[in-house]
Short mmCIF file of C-alpha atoms in Angstrom, two decimals:
data_model
loop_
_atom_site.label_atom_id
_atom_site.label_comp_id
_atom_site.label_asym_id
_atom_site.label_seq_id
_atom_site.Cartn_x
_atom_site.Cartn_y
_atom_site.Cartn_z
CA UNK C 131 163.57 177.88 173.51
CA UNK C 132 161.73 176.40 176.56
CA UNK C 133 162.56 172.97 177.36
CA UNK C 134 160.81 169.99 175.82
CA UNK C 135 159.12 169.88 179.45
CA UNK C 136 157.56 173.08 178.69
CA UNK C 137 157.46 173.14 174.57
CA UNK C 138 154.74 172.79 173.94
CA UNK C 139 152.71 174.15 176.29
CA UNK C 140 149.01 173.11 177.16
CA UNK C 141 148.49 176.82 175.23
CA UNK C 142 150.18 175.87 172.40
CA UNK C 143 148.51 172.07 172.30
CA UNK C 144 145.05 174.25 172.23
CA UNK C 145 146.58 175.91 169.27
CA UNK C 146 147.77 173.00 167.60
CA UNK C 147 145.08 171.08 167.77
CA UNK C 148 142.96 174.39 166.42
CA UNK C 149 145.54 175.04 163.63
CA UNK C 150 145.63 170.93 162.56
CA UNK C 151 141.78 171.03 162.14
CA UNK C 152 141.78 174.58 160.00
CA UNK C 153 145.56 175.63 158.98
CA UNK C 154 143.89 179.19 157.77
CA UNK C 155 142.42 180.13 160.93
CA UNK C 156 143.30 183.73 161.23
CA UNK C 157 144.70 184.92 164.72
CA UNK C 158 141.49 186.71 166.04
CA UNK C 159 139.43 183.67 165.34
CA UNK C 160 142.14 181.75 167.21
CA UNK C 161 142.50 183.86 169.53
CA UNK C 162 138.44 183.57 170.35
CA UNK C 163 138.91 180.00 170.48
CA UNK C 164 141.42 179.63 173.30
CA UNK C 165 140.73 182.89 174.75
CA UNK C 166 144.17 184.84 174.47
CA UNK C 167 144.53 187.81 172.85
CA UNK C 168 145.51 188.17 168.68
CA UNK C 169 149.05 189.47 169.34
CA UNK C 170 149.81 186.51 172.29
CA UNK C 171 148.66 184.00 169.51
CA UNK C 172 150.40 185.75 166.92
CA UNK C 173 153.79 185.38 169.18
CA UNK C 174 152.90 181.76 170.15
CA UNK C 175 152.54 180.43 166.68
CA UNK C 176 155.74 182.27 165.77
CA UNK C 177 157.88 180.43 168.05
CA UNK C 178 156.20 177.11 167.00
CA UNK C 179 157.22 177.69 163.90
CA UNK C 180 160.89 178.44 164.39
CA UNK C 181 161.13 175.87 166.90
CA UNK C 182 160.28 173.24 164.14
CA UNK C 183 156.98 172.35 166.09
CA UNK C 184 154.81 173.65 163.29
CA UNK C 185 156.40 172.74 159.77
CA UNK C 186 153.78 174.24 157.11
CA UNK C 187 150.33 174.67 156.01
CA UNK C 188 148.65 172.65 153.43
CA UNK C 189 145.71 170.91 151.96
CA UNK C 190 145.35 167.48 152.20
CA UNK C 191 144.63 165.73 149.48
CA UNK C 192 142.70 162.27 148.27
CA UNK C 193 145.03 160.58 145.84
CA UNK C 194 142.36 158.33 144.50
CA UNK C 195 140.10 161.50 144.13
CA UNK C 196 142.62 163.45 142.41
CA UNK C 197 142.80 160.36 139.69
CA UNK C 198 145.63 158.76 141.78
CA UNK C 199 143.56 155.32 142.08
CA UNK C 200 146.46 153.33 142.88
CA UNK C 201 147.80 153.32 146.15
CA UNK C 202 150.67 150.91 147.29
CA UNK C 203 153.73 150.87 150.55
CA UNK C 204 157.00 150.32 148.68
CA UNK C 205 159.68 148.82 151.23
CA UNK C 206 163.50 149.30 149.77
CA UNK C 207 166.11 146.76 150.41
CA UNK C 208 168.72 149.16 148.91
CA UNK C 209 172.08 150.02 150.80
CA UNK C 210 175.73 151.58 149.54
CA UNK C 211 175.78 153.44 145.86
CA UNK C 212 172.87 152.89 144.53
CA UNK C 213 170.54 153.59 147.46
CA UNK C 214 167.85 155.26 146.63
CA UNK C 215 167.95 157.70 149.73
CA UNK C 216 171.64 158.24 148.42
CA UNK C 217 169.68 159.66 145.23
CA UNK C 218 167.11 162.11 145.74
CA UNK C 219 167.01 163.16 142.66
CA UNK C 220 164.87 160.12 141.77
CA UNK C 221 162.39 161.08 144.18
CA UNK C 222 162.01 164.54 143.19
CA UNK C 223 161.86 163.30 139.75
CA UNK C 224 159.22 160.90 140.72
CA UNK C 225 155.53 162.69 142.03
CA UNK C 226 153.85 159.08 142.30
CA UNK C 227 156.21 158.94 145.22
CA UNK C 228 154.55 160.88 148.51
CA UNK C 229 156.36 159.65 151.20
CA UNK C 230 159.98 158.50 152.20
CA UNK C 231 160.32 157.11 155.83
CA UNK C 232 164.36 155.69 156.26
CA UNK C 233 163.98 152.76 158.79
CA UNK C 234 165.74 150.23 160.82
CA UNK C 235 165.70 146.39 160.00
CA UNK C 236 166.28 144.31 156.49
CA UNK C 237 164.73 147.38 154.76
CA UNK C 238 166.48 150.54 153.83
CA UNK C 239 163.30 152.82 153.34
CA UNK C 240 159.50 152.58 153.26
CA UNK C 241 157.58 154.30 150.24
CA UNK C 242 154.03 155.44 150.15
CA UNK C 243 153.07 155.96 146.36
CA UNK C 244 150.17 156.61 144.39
CA UNK C 245 149.78 156.22 140.66
CA UNK C 246 147.12 156.00 138.29
CA UNK C 247 147.03 153.03 137.09
CA UNK C 248 149.01 149.18 137.62
CA UNK C 249 151.30 150.27 134.24
CA UNK C 250 151.98 153.13 135.80
CA UNK C 251 152.66 151.42 139.03
CA UNK C 252 155.30 148.72 137.31
CA UNK C 253 156.93 151.69 135.37
CA UNK C 254 157.80 152.88 138.64
CA UNK C 255 158.72 149.54 140.34
CA UNK C 256 160.91 149.28 137.10
CA UNK C 257 162.83 153.01 138.25
CA UNK C 258 163.18 152.04 141.68
CA UNK C 259 164.65 148.51 141.21
CA UNK C 260 167.53 150.62 140.01
CA UNK C 261 168.57 151.11 143.33
CA UNK C 262 167.73 147.98 145.14
CA UNK C 263 164.70 145.57 145.54
CA UNK C 264 161.85 146.94 145.77
CA UNK C 265 158.75 144.75 147.23
CA UNK C 266 155.34 146.34 147.62
CA UNK C 267 151.86 146.20 149.31
CA UNK C 268 148.85 147.38 148.11
CA UNK C 269 146.81 149.60 149.87
CA UNK C 270 143.40 148.59 149.91
CA UNK C 271 141.72 151.34 151.87
CA UNK C 272 142.81 153.71 154.62
CA UNK C 273 140.74 153.67 157.43
CA UNK C 274 142.89 156.52 159.34
CA UNK C 275 144.67 157.69 156.88
CA UNK C 276 145.72 160.74 158.50
CA UNK C 277 145.58 162.15 162.83
CA UNK C 278 146.44 165.54 164.18
CA UNK C 279 149.32 164.96 166.73
CA UNK C 280 147.73 165.46 170.10
CA UNK C 281 149.78 165.69 173.94
CA UNK C 282 150.31 161.85 174.66
CA UNK C 283 149.40 162.53 178.58
#
């Protein structure tokens, strides 16, 4: 694999931009858009996948449109053997938990959760309390819910 300064390069970033807009583009269409051959595009995409730059292809789902109208961020203050991060089965068994981020500071992790109702939210908080102290913040809206990764320069 190339060094970090070369990986991804400018052409890789063009590919990444196109794939983040539409992960279903064919290699032929990608090749047309960035002016490379389809085999060259396929090789670059394969290298980006193997290098861990591209981690998957999926649809972006709006939780509210899918029936989960209550969304919140939950900070967990949990350390030691009860810590939520030491019990991945709790997250696996809770489809309401959409994201888990390990943190520095006075909280162990931050969860993004989406549920259908306040009673469901309350039940989730009660389950999480078995693993530490949850502190929640309700999401009112998400003016920027997702952004493609682009070169920082």
